[in-house]
PDB file of C-alpha atoms in Angstrom:
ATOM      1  CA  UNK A   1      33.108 -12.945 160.597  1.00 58.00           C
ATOM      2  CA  UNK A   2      30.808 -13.769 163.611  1.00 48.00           C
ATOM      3  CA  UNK A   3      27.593 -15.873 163.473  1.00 48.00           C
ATOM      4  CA  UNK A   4      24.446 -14.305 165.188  1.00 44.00           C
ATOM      5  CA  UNK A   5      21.566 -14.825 166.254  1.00 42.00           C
ATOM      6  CA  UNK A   6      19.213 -12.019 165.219  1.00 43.00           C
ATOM      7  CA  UNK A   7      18.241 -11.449 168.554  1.00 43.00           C
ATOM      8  CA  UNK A   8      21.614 -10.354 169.305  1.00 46.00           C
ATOM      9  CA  UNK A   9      24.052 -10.350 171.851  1.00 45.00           C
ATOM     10  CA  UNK A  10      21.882 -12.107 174.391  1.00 48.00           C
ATOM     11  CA  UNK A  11      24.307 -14.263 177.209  1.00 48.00           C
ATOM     12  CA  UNK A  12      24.073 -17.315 174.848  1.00 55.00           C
ATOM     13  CA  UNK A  13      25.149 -15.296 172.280  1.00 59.00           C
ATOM     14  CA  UNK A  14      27.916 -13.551 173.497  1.00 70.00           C
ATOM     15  CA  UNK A  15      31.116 -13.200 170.702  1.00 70.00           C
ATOM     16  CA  UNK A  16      33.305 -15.950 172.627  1.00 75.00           C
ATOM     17  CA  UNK A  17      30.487 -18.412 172.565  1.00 80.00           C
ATOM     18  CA  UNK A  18      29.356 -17.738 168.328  1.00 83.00           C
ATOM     19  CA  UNK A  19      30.764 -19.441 165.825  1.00 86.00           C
ATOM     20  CA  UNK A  20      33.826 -17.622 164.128  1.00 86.00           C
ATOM     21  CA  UNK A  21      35.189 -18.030 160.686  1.00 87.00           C
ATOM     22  CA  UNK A  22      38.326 -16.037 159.420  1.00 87.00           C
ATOM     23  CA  UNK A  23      39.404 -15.456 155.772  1.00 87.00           C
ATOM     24  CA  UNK A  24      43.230 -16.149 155.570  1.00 85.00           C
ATOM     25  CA  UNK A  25      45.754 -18.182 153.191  1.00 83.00           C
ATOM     26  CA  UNK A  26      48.376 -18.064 156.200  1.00 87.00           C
ATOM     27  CA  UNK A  27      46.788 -18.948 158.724  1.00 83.00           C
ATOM     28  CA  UNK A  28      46.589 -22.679 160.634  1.00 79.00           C
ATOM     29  CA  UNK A  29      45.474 -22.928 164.099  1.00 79.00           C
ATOM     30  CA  UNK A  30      43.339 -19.811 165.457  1.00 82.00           C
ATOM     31  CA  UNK A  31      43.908 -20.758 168.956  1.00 81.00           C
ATOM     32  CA  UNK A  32      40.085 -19.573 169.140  1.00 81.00           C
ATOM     33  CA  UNK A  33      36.975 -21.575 170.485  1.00 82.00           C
ATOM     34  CA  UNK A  34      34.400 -22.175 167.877  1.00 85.00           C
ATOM     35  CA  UNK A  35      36.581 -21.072 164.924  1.00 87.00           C
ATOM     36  CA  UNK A  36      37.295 -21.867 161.119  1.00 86.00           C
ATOM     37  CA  UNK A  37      39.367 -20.659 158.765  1.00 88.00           C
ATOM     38  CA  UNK A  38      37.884 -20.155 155.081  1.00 88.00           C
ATOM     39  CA  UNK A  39      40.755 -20.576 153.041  1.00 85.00           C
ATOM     40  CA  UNK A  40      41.129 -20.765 149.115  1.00 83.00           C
ATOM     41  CA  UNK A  41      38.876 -17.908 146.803  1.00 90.00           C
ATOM     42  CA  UNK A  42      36.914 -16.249 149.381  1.00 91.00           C
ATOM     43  CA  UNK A  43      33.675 -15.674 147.429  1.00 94.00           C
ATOM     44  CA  UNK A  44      33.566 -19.060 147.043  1.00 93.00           C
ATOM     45  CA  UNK A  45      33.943 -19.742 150.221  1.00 91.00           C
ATOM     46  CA  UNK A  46      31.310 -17.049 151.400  1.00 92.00           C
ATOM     47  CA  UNK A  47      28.964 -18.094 148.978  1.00 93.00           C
ATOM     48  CA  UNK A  48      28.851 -21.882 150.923  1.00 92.00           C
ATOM     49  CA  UNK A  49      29.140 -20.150 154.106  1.00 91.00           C
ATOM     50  CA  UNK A  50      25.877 -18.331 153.560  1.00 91.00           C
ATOM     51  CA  UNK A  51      23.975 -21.205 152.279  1.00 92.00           C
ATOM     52  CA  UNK A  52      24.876 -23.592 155.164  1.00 91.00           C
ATOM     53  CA  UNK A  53      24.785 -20.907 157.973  1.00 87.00           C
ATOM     54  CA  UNK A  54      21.719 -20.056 159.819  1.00 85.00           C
ATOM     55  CA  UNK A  55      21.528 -16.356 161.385  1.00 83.00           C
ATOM     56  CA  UNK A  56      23.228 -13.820 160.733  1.00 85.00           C
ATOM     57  CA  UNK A  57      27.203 -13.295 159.493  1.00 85.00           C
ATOM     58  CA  UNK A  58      28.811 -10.641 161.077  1.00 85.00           C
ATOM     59  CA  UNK A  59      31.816  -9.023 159.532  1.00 86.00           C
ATOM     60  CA  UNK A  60      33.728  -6.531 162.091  1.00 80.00           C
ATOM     61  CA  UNK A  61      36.189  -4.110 160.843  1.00 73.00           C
ATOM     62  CA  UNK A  62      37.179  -5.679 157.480  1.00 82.00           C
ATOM     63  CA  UNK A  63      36.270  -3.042 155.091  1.00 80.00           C
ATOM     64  CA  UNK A  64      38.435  -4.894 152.634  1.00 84.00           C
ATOM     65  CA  UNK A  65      36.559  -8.111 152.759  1.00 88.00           C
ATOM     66  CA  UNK A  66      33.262  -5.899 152.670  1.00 88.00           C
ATOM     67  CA  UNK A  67      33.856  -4.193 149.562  1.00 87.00           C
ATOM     68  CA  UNK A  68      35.023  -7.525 148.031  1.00 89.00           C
ATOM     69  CA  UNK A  69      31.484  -9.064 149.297  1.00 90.00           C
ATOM     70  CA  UNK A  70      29.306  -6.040 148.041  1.00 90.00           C
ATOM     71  CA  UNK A  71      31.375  -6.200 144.532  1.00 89.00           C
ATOM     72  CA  UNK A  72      29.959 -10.065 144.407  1.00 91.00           C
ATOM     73  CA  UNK A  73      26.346  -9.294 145.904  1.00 91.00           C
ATOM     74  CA  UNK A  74      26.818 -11.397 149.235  1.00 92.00           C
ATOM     75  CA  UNK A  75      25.857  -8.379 151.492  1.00 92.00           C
ATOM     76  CA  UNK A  76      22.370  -8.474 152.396  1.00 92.00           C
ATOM     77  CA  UNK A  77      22.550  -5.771 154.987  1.00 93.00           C
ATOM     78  CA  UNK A  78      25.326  -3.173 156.437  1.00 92.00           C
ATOM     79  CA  UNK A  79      25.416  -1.692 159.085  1.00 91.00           C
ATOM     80  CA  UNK A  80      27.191   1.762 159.722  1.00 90.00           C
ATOM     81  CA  UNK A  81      28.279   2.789 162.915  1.00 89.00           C
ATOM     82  CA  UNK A  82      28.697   6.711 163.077  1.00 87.00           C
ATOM     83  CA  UNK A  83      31.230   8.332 165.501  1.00 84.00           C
ATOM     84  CA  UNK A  84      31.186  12.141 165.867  1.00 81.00           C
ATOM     85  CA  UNK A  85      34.681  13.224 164.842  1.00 80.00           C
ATOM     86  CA  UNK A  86      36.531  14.492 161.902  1.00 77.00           C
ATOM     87  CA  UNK A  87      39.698  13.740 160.407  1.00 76.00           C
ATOM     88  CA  UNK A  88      41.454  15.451 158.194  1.00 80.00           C
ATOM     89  CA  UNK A  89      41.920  12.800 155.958  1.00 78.00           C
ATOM     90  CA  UNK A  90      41.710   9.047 155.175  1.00 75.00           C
ATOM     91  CA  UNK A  91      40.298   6.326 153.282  1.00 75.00           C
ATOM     92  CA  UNK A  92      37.046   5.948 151.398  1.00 75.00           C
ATOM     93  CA  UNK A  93      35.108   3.807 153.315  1.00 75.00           C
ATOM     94  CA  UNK A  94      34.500   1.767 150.188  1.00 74.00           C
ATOM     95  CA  UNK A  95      37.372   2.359 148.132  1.00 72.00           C
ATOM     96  CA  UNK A  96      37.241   1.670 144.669  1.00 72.00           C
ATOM     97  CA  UNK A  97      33.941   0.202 143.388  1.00 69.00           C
ATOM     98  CA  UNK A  98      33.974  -1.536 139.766  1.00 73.00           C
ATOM     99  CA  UNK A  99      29.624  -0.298 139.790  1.00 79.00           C
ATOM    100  CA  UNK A 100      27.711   1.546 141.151  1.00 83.00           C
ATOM    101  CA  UNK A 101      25.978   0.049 144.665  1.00 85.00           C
ATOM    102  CA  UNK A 102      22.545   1.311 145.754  1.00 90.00           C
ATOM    103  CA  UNK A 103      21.849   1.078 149.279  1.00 92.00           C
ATOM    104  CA  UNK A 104      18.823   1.960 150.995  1.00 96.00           C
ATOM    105  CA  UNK A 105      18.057   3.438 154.324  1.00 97.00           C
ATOM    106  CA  UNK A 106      15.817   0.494 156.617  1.00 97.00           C
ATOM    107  CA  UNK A 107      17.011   1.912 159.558  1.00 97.00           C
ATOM    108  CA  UNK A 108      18.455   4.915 161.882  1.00 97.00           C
ATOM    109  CA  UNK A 109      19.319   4.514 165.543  1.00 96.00           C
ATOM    110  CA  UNK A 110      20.970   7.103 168.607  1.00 95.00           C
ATOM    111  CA  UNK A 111      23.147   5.197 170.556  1.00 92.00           C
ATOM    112  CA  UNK A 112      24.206   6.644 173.645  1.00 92.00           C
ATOM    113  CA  UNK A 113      24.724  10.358 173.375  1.00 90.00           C
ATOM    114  CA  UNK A 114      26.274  11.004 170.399  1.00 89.00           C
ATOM    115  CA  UNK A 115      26.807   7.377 168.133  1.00 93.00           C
ATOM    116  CA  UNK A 116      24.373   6.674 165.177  1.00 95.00           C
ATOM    117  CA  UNK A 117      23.745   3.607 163.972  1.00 94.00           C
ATOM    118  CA  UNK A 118      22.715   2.945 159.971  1.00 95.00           C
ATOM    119  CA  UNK A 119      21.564   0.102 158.484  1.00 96.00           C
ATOM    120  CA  UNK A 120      21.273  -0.054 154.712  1.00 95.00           C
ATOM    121  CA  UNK A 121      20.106  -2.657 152.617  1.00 95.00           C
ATOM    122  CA  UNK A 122      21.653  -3.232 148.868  1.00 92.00           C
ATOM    123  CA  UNK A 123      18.755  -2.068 145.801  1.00 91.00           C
ATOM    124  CA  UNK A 124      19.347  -5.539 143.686  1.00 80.00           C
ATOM    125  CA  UNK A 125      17.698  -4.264 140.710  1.00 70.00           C
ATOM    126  CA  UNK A 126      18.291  -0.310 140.790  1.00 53.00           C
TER     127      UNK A 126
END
């Protein structure tokens, strides 16, 4: 998980420089500038994260640690990158859900030629 600014990836803000946590129970030393490990139950530790954090927290490519977030209502916003290819077959981008998750559409973006960018924002009382 990243911390950003909401301005985004301006110099100051580039990934090296941002504050980085990373959920593990094995882990000791990241070796990594600016970085924490949240160990123990990771809602827990997610839940203080957010509430002592200021900007944004990025999670990048843990759809795992997503899903366990949206089950526990700690995402406030994803944001779906679309690539224009087809498999034939793979995972559910969510998996397994124990409810149902409304999301709605706040935004749609091109990016380059061909890449779409989603962002979707959890319906708390749908």
């Amino acid at each position: 998980m990243d911390r950003s600014a909401a301005g985004g990836e301006a110099a100051g803000n580039c990934p090296r420089n941002l504050p980085k946590y990373v959920v593990s129970s094995t882990l000791e030393d990241l070796g990594w500038r600016n970085s924490t490990v949240l160990r123990g139950e990771v809602v827990n530790e997610v839940s203080k994260l957010k509430q002592t954090v200021e900007g944004d927290i990025v999670v990048y490519a843990s759809g795992r640690l997503v899903r366990t977030l949206m089950e526990h209502d700690l995402v406030d916003e994803l944001r779906l990158m679309t690539h224009p290819f087809v498999l034939g077959g793979g995972e559910r981008l969510f998996g397994e859900t124990g409810e149902r998750k409304p999301l709605r559409l706040a935004g749609a973006r091109t990016v380059g030629d061909s890449l779409v960018l989603l962002t979707y924002r959890p319906l708390r009382d749908a």
